[in-house]
Amino acid sequence: MSDAHVTYVDVVVPVPLNAAFTYAVPPLPEGSPAVVRGSRVLVPFGRRHLYTGIVEDVHTRRPDMPEIKEIVAVLDPYPIVRRPQLQLWHWIADYYLCGIGDVMKAALPAGLKVESETVVEHSPDAPPDAVAGLSDADAAVYALLRDKGRLSAADICKATGRAAEGVVARLVERGLLVVSERLVERYKARRQTFVAPAIPRGDAGALVAALAVLKRSPKQETAFMTLLEMSRFNRAAEPLQPVEIGALTERSGVPRSIVRELEKKSLVAVTEREVGRFSLDTSQPAAGLPVLSEPQAEALRGIRDSFRDHGVVLLHGVTSSGKTEIYMHLIDEALRLGRQALMLVPEIALTTQLTRRLQRVFGRSVVIYHSKFTDNERVEIWRRLLSSSEPCVVIGARSAVFLPFASLGLVIVDEEHESSYKQYDPAPRYNGRDVAIVLAGMHGAKTLLGSATPAVDTYYKAARSGKYGFVQLTQRYSEMQLPEIQVVDMRREREQRAVDGSLAHTTIGTARRMLAEGRQVIFFHNRRGFAPRARCRLCGYVPKCDHCDVALTYHRRIDSLMCHYCGAVYPMPGYCPQCGEPAMEIAGYGTERVEDAIASEFEGFRTLRMDLDTTRARDSYDRIIDTFSQHKADILVGTQMVTKGLDFGDVGMVAVVSADNVIFYPDYRSAERAFNMLEQVAGRAGRRGAPGRVLVQTYTPDHPVLGFVRAHDYAGFFDHEIAERRAFNYPPFTRMIYVVLRHRDERVLDGQARVYAEQLRQLFGNRVSGPEPPGVARVQNLYIRRIMLRVEVEAYMPRVKEALRELNARLSAAGALRGTVLHYDVDPA
């Protein structure tokens, strides 16, 4: 075939490179789907591997290269990625300085990626006495594959309990094993068996004849009569309903074999079909749109007016002011216009309460999407949105921005200030809030940012620069008062011997009074585990992770020390490894230990804990939130999960166990994070009923952040913070990029980082700071150095980023970054 008749495709492959790769399209077998932009194709990449790629372009331009690989297969007859999604992927890769393949990997559900896996099998040409002369390890692997057939390297390691690569390589070299590739497709459709009557509906004679056949088979007769009832066979005015076989056997009390006997007699038709994995929660009664108070209605009018002149509007509403009710009215307007809506939340926990509230109003139009779903479930949601442009509202965490929206009309980012919207590792290191704004712009949709404590950058753009629209909601719903905040001076409490463990007597006494009144209490402590560290009480030795520069946290649940960075687990030493004395003890308080202390202090009251350790299971958020919401528990202990927008009506008091853990963090945003977290957790108290109380335990009661929190004074805090940002040239007055370098050898890394920083200074002058180690300077055996680049907001950022990519390419080509892993963190949160 001449080149003029060859079709080529540019394909995005899930590898960390910022390029599409060109493949030729061979003559496809008859009946194969055509290649279209946005469809999946299976392509060879590298020496052996096959990957699922996304077609970015179809053309006839032959690239200038000697050899062009061909695609292996076309997986879809239609696009599974829409054009706006591909545009968004490129924007993310360009803005966040990562590979388009990284974006594809993050965006596409794993269930849509067909990839090859290296497998090893017994060679058919191996002689019968092949085991003779082999070592015990080689013989064990050979025998395993001879008996089991094809296995992956991971399966071999699991079966033998040792690394298999070397053994396999030796056996392949001797011709005893062969290596090949097999395709792995993760998505499996859910299929169910359905049963329907096979006799004509309305044919009385056929029905009489059927019953006569079954007269001597009582179990078959029972199953058949049950099927007629469940399928609405005798209700001619209603459509016939095939019945799921499990439901039929459960109702009739007969085994499935009886149904198969009916099928043999041609009395029932048994079919298998693909079904969805999601069902509507009907436990809550349906409801109409909530009636807005006058302040809420005024805020809604303000948002509509602002949308006329701005694509993005900030709703600054105090905690418990009823922002969600306003969101519902805006979502309803979008749905009635035939558009789709996206509502982002920072924590999966928030989807539980929010989904139920929205399902009561919008029913099946509510779609949920987050990382706790299985691969199969995420694929089904993806395909639902892909196959229809029906109006719906998607509630999800940051990854929901990647879904294939067809007609997006509204984006809402709730708790927009939250750092949880920022993806840290792996790439792309994007901010879900900012990507959502760009996504909305690509669809011609409007974006509403909502928060009681907006990010300083966002508030500046809305209230000062006018880039965003700005609406305020200053009253709590039903005119409830904001909670009174009391700062507990822990230095004074300890001097007066008025502290038990981590809690001051003042805090304990206030909690007792609240519990006696039948109200609930939340204790917020932003450290999980039982104790933040172990130490020797004689020499002060503190066990650290072998792979990371961090102290190990003691978890009593597993009676072990754990690294919260790499996940490594170590036994709790009985003797100090440094001085040899039996003097090891645990020090400090994590949420496990706080929970224990509270359970013994408040006997007779049920305590729950909500942190990363108690919410690993898929439904754990729901169970904890439901139990506490229904007042089946009195006390909730939690990390920052409990600060984010949860709505508990009976909470009378919130106690912050250690505000200093939040305030003193080595980052220019530490004051902002502290104010936001403390004000948000305070907002969980007194949301309905009597006013709430908040007690903040601290050793620095005069810290300025605490003064603003006590007064619920966001505007004052903003003025104080923005003055510091202006003085020290931090965002929003500059744009910031971290260049992060990692290497296994610290001396090599220091030399390379100095060279890189010097090259950057030649380009950007005194806008460059560093290199310096971050707070944790080694993670998973890689040492870390960080260079900070701050450029003026007026700078042309595409040129800045192009210069960074060029510098990286030049130094890499010269070998100046050999062995170094480098990435960029744009707009670090």
Coordinates of N, CA and C in Angstrom, one line a residue, residues 211-349:
L211 N -50.4 -25.1 33.7 CA -50.6 -25.5 35.0 C -50.9 -27.0 35.1
A212 N -51.5 -27.5 34.0 CA -51.8 -28.9 34.0 C -50.5 -29.7 33.9
V213 N -49.5 -29.2 33.2 CA -48.2 -29.9 33.1 C -47.5 -29.9 34.4
L214 N -47.8 -28.8 35.2 CA -47.0 -28.7 36.5 C -47.8 -29.3 37.7
K215 N -48.9 -29.9 37.5 CA -49.8 -30.4 38.6 C -49.0 -31.4 39.4
R216 N -48.2 -32.2 38.8 CA -47.5 -33.2 39.6 C -46.1 -32.8 40.1
S217 N -45.8 -31.5 39.9 CA -44.5 -31.0 40.3 C -44.7 -29.7 41.2
P218 N -45.0 -29.9 42.4 CA -45.5 -28.8 43.3 C -44.4 -27.7 43.4
K219 N -43.1 -28.0 43.4 CA -42.1 -27.0 43.5 C -42.0 -26.1 42.2
Q220 N -42.1 -26.8 41.1 CA -42.2 -26.1 39.8 C -43.4 -25.2 39.7
E221 N -44.5 -25.7 40.2 CA -45.7 -25.0 40.2 C -45.6 -23.7 41.0
T222 N -45.0 -23.9 42.2 CA -44.8 -22.7 43.1 C -43.9 -21.7 42.4
A223 N -42.8 -22.1 41.8 CA -41.9 -21.2 41.2 C -42.7 -20.5 40.0
F224 N -43.4 -21.2 39.3 CA -44.1 -20.6 38.1 C -45.2 -19.6 38.5
M225 N -46.0 -20.0 39.6 CA -47.0 -19.0 40.0 C -46.4 -17.8 40.7
T226 N -45.3 -18.0 41.4 CA -44.6 -16.8 41.9 C -44.1 -15.9 40.8
L227 N -43.5 -16.5 39.7 CA -43.1 -15.7 38.6 C -44.2 -14.9 37.9
L228 N -45.4 -15.6 37.8 CA -46.5 -14.9 37.2 C -46.8 -13.6 38.0
E229 N -46.8 -13.8 39.3 CA -47.1 -12.6 40.2 C -46.1 -11.5 40.1
M230 N -44.8 -11.9 40.2 CA -43.7 -10.9 40.3 C -43.5 -10.2 38.9
S231 N -43.9 -10.9 37.8 CA -43.7 -10.3 36.5 C -44.9 -9.5 36.0
R232 N -45.9 -9.5 36.9 CA -47.2 -8.8 36.5 C -47.8 -9.3 35.3
F233 N -47.7 -10.7 35.2 CA -48.3 -11.4 34.0 C -49.8 -11.1 33.8
N234 N -50.5 -11.1 34.9 CA -51.9 -11.0 34.9 C -52.4 -9.5 34.8
R235 N -51.5 -8.5 34.8 CA -51.9 -7.1 34.8 C -51.6 -6.6 33.3
A236 N -52.6 -6.8 32.5 CA -52.3 -6.6 31.1 C -52.0 -5.1 30.8
A237 N -52.5 -4.2 31.7 CA -52.3 -2.8 31.5 C -50.8 -2.4 31.8
E238 N -50.1 -3.2 32.5 CA -48.7 -2.9 32.9 C -47.7 -3.7 32.0
P239 N -46.5 -3.1 31.8 CA -45.6 -3.9 31.0 C -45.1 -5.1 31.8
L240 N -44.8 -6.2 31.0 CA -44.3 -7.4 31.6 C -42.9 -7.2 32.2
Q241 N -42.6 -7.6 33.5 CA -41.3 -7.3 34.1 C -40.5 -8.6 34.3
P242 N -39.5 -8.8 33.5 CA -38.6 -10.0 33.8 C -38.1 -9.9 35.2
V243 N -38.0 -11.1 35.9 CA -37.6 -11.1 37.3 C -36.2 -11.7 37.4
E244 N -35.4 -11.0 38.3 CA -34.0 -11.5 38.5 C -34.2 -12.9 39.2
I245 N -33.4 -13.8 38.8 CA -33.5 -15.2 39.2 C -33.3 -15.4 40.7
G246 N -32.4 -14.6 41.3 CA -32.2 -14.7 42.7 C -33.4 -14.3 43.5
A247 N -34.0 -13.2 43.1 CA -35.3 -12.7 43.7 C -36.4 -13.7 43.6
L248 N -36.5 -14.4 42.4 CA -37.5 -15.4 42.2 C -37.3 -16.5 43.2
T249 N -36.1 -17.1 43.3 CA -35.9 -18.2 44.1 C -36.1 -17.9 45.6
E250 N -35.7 -16.7 46.0 CA -35.9 -16.3 47.3 C -37.3 -16.2 47.7
R251 N -38.1 -15.6 46.8 CA -39.6 -15.4 47.1 C -40.3 -16.7 47.1
S252 N -39.9 -17.6 46.1 CA -40.7 -18.9 46.0 C -40.1 -20.0 46.9
G253 N -38.9 -19.8 47.4 CA -38.3 -20.8 48.3 C -37.9 -22.1 47.6
V254 N -37.6 -22.0 46.3 CA -37.1 -23.2 45.5 C -35.8 -22.9 45.0
P255 N -35.0 -23.9 44.7 CA -33.6 -23.7 44.2 C -33.7 -23.3 42.7
R256 N -32.5 -22.9 42.2 CA -32.4 -22.4 40.8 C -32.6 -23.6 39.8
S257 N -32.3 -24.8 40.2 CA -32.5 -26.0 39.4 C -33.9 -26.1 38.9
I258 N -34.8 -25.8 39.8 CA -36.3 -25.9 39.5 C -36.6 -24.9 38.3
V259 N -36.0 -23.7 38.4 CA -36.3 -22.7 37.3 C -35.7 -23.3 36.0
R260 N -34.6 -24.0 36.0 CA -34.0 -24.6 34.8 C -35.0 -25.7 34.3
E261 N -35.6 -26.4 35.2 CA -36.6 -27.4 34.7 C -37.7 -26.8 34.0
L262 N -38.2 -25.6 34.5 CA -39.3 -24.9 33.8 C -38.8 -24.4 32.4
E263 N -37.5 -24.0 32.3 CA -37.0 -23.6 31.0 C -37.0 -24.8 30.0
K264 N -36.6 -26.0 30.5 CA -36.6 -27.2 29.6 C -38.0 -27.5 29.1
K265 N -39.1 -27.1 29.9 CA -40.5 -27.4 29.5 C -41.0 -26.2 28.7
S266 N -40.1 -25.2 28.3 CA -40.5 -24.1 27.5 C -41.6 -23.2 28.2
L267 N -41.7 -23.3 29.5 CA -42.6 -22.4 30.2 C -42.1 -21.1 30.6
V268 N -40.8 -21.0 30.7 CA -40.1 -19.7 31.1 C -39.0 -19.5 30.1
A269 N -38.7 -18.2 29.9 CA -37.5 -17.8 29.1 C -36.4 -17.3 30.1
V270 N -35.2 -17.8 30.0 CA -34.1 -17.4 30.9 C -33.1 -16.6 30.0
T271 N -32.8 -15.4 30.4 CA -31.9 -14.6 29.7 C -30.9 -14.0 30.6
E272 N -29.7 -13.6 30.1 CA -28.7 -12.9 30.9 C -28.5 -11.6 30.3
R273 N -28.4 -10.5 31.1 CA -28.1 -9.2 30.5 C -27.3 -8.4 31.5
E274 N -26.7 -7.4 30.9 CA -25.8 -6.5 31.6 C -26.6 -5.5 32.5
V275 N -26.3 -5.3 33.7 CA -27.0 -4.4 34.6 C -26.1 -3.5 35.3
G276 N -26.6 -2.4 35.7 CA -25.8 -1.4 36.4 C -25.5 -1.8 37.8
R277 N -24.4 -1.1 38.4 CA -24.1 -1.4 39.8 C -24.6 -0.5 40.8
F278 N -25.4 0.5 40.3 CA -25.9 1.5 41.2 C -27.4 1.5 41.3
S279 N -27.9 1.8 42.5 CA -29.3 1.9 42.7 C -29.6 3.1 43.5
L280 N -30.8 3.7 43.3 CA -31.2 4.9 44.0 C -31.5 4.6 45.5
D281 N -31.0 5.4 46.4 CA -31.3 5.3 47.8 C -32.7 5.8 48.1
T282 N -33.6 4.9 48.3 CA -35.0 5.3 48.5 C -35.4 5.3 50.0
S283 N -34.4 5.2 50.9 CA -34.7 5.2 52.3 C -35.2 6.6 52.8
Q284 N -34.8 7.6 52.0 CA -35.2 9.0 52.4 C -36.4 9.4 51.6
P285 N -37.4 10.0 52.2 CA -38.5 10.5 51.4 C -38.2 11.6 50.4
A286 N -38.8 11.6 49.3 CA -38.6 12.6 48.3 C -39.0 14.0 48.9
A287 N -38.4 15.0 48.4 CA -38.7 16.4 48.9 C -38.5 17.4 47.7
G288 N -39.1 18.5 47.8 CA -39.0 19.6 46.8 C -37.8 20.4 47.2
L289 N -37.6 21.5 46.4 CA -36.5 22.4 46.7 C -36.7 23.0 48.0
P290 N -35.6 23.2 48.8 CA -35.8 23.9 50.1 C -36.2 25.3 49.9
V291 N -37.0 25.8 50.9 CA -37.5 27.2 50.9 C -36.3 28.0 51.5
L292 N -36.0 29.1 50.8 CA -34.8 29.9 51.2 C -35.3 31.0 52.2
S293 N -34.4 31.3 53.1 CA -34.7 32.4 54.0 C -34.4 33.7 53.2
E294 N -34.8 34.8 53.7 CA -34.5 36.1 53.0 C -33.1 36.3 52.7
P295 N -32.1 36.1 53.7 CA -30.7 36.3 53.4 C -30.2 35.3 52.3
Q296 N -30.7 34.1 52.3 CA -30.3 33.1 51.3 C -30.9 33.5 49.9
A297 N -32.1 34.0 49.9 CA -32.7 34.4 48.6 C -32.0 35.6 48.1
E298 N -31.6 36.5 49.0 CA -30.8 37.7 48.5 C -29.4 37.3 48.0
A299 N -28.8 36.3 48.6 CA -27.5 35.8 48.1 C -27.7 35.1 46.8
L300 N -28.8 34.4 46.6 CA -29.0 33.7 45.3 C -29.2 34.8 44.2
R301 N -29.9 35.8 44.5 CA -30.1 36.9 43.5 C -28.8 37.5 43.2
G302 N -28.0 37.7 44.2 CA -26.6 38.3 44.0 C -25.8 37.4 43.1
I303 N -25.8 36.1 43.3 CA -25.1 35.2 42.5 C -25.5 35.3 41.0
R304 N -26.8 35.3 40.8 CA -27.3 35.4 39.4 C -26.9 36.7 38.7
D305 N -26.9 37.8 39.5 CA -26.5 39.0 38.9 C -25.0 39.0 38.6
S306 N -24.2 38.4 39.5 CA -22.8 38.4 39.3 C -22.4 37.5 38.1
F307 N -23.2 36.4 37.9 CA -22.9 35.5 36.7 C -23.1 36.3 35.4
R308 N -23.8 37.4 35.4 CA -24.0 38.1 34.1 C -22.6 38.7 33.7
D309 N -21.8 39.1 34.7 CA -20.6 39.8 34.3 C -19.3 39.0 34.6
H310 N -19.4 37.8 35.3 CA -18.3 37.0 35.7 C -18.5 35.6 35.5
G311 N -17.5 34.9 35.0 CA -17.6 33.4 34.9 C -17.5 32.7 36.2
V312 N -16.8 33.4 37.1 CA -16.6 32.8 38.5 C -17.1 33.7 39.5
V313 N -17.8 33.2 40.5 CA -18.3 34.0 41.6 C -18.0 33.3 42.9
L314 N -17.5 34.0 43.9 CA -17.3 33.5 45.2 C -18.4 33.8 46.1
L315 N -19.0 32.8 46.8 CA -20.0 32.9 47.8 C -19.3 32.8 49.2
H316 N -19.1 33.9 49.9 CA -18.5 33.8 51.2 C -19.7 33.8 52.2
G317 N -19.9 32.6 52.7 CA -21.0 32.4 53.7 C -20.5 31.8 55.0
V318 N -20.9 32.4 56.1 CA -20.4 31.9 57.4 C -20.9 30.4 57.5
T319 N -20.2 29.7 58.5 CA -20.6 28.3 58.7 C -22.1 28.2 59.1
S320 N -22.7 27.2 58.5 CA -24.2 26.9 58.8 C -25.1 28.1 58.4
S321 N -24.7 28.8 57.3 CA -25.5 29.8 56.7 C -26.5 29.3 55.7
G322 N -26.3 28.0 55.3 CA -27.3 27.5 54.3 C -26.8 27.6 52.9
K323 N -25.5 27.4 52.7 CA -25.0 27.5 51.3 C -25.5 26.4 50.4
T324 N -25.6 25.2 51.1 CA -26.1 24.0 50.3 C -27.5 24.2 49.7
E325 N -28.4 24.9 50.4 CA -29.7 25.2 49.9 C -29.6 26.1 48.7
I326 N -28.7 27.0 48.7 CA -28.5 27.9 47.5 C -28.0 27.1 46.4
Y327 N -27.0 26.2 46.6 CA -26.5 25.3 45.6 C -27.6 24.5 44.9
M328 N -28.6 24.0 45.7 CA -29.6 23.2 45.2 C -30.5 24.0 44.2
H329 N -30.8 25.3 44.5 CA -31.5 26.1 43.6 C -30.8 26.3 42.3
L330 N -29.5 26.5 42.4 CA -28.7 26.8 41.1 C -28.6 25.5 40.3
I331 N -28.5 24.3 41.0 CA -28.4 23.1 40.3 C -29.8 22.8 39.6
D332 N -30.9 23.1 40.2 CA -32.2 22.9 39.7 C -32.3 23.8 38.4
E333 N -31.8 25.0 38.4 CA -31.9 25.9 37.3 C -31.1 25.3 36.1
A334 N -29.9 24.7 36.4 CA -29.1 24.1 35.3 C -29.8 22.9 34.7
L335 N -30.4 22.1 35.6 CA -31.1 20.9 35.1 C -32.3 21.2 34.3
R336 N -33.0 22.2 34.7 CA -34.2 22.6 33.9 C -33.9 23.2 32.6
L337 N -32.6 23.7 32.4 CA -32.2 24.2 31.1 C -31.6 23.0 30.3
G338 N -31.7 21.8 30.8 CA -31.1 20.6 30.1 C -29.6 20.5 30.2
R339 N -29.0 21.2 31.2 CA -27.5 21.1 31.3 C -27.1 20.2 32.4
Q340 N -25.9 19.9 32.5 CA -25.3 19.1 33.6 C -24.6 20.0 34.6
A341 N -24.5 19.5 35.8 CA -23.9 20.3 36.9 C -22.8 19.4 37.6
L342 N -21.7 20.0 38.0 CA -20.7 19.3 38.8 C -20.5 20.0 40.1
M343 N -20.6 19.2 41.2 CA -20.4 19.8 42.5 C -19.2 19.1 43.1
L344 N -18.1 19.8 43.3 CA -16.9 19.2 43.9 C -16.9 19.4 45.4
V345 N -16.5 18.4 46.2 CA -16.3 18.5 47.6 C -14.9 18.0 47.9
P346 N -14.3 18.5 49.0 CA -12.9 18.2 49.3 C -12.6 16.8 49.9
E347 N -13.6 16.2 50.5 CA -13.5 14.9 51.2 C -14.6 14.0 50.8
I348 N -14.3 12.7 50.6 CA -15.3 11.7 50.3 C -16.3 11.7 51.3
A349 N -16.0 11.9 52.6 CA -16.9 11.9 53.7 C -18.1 12.8 53.4

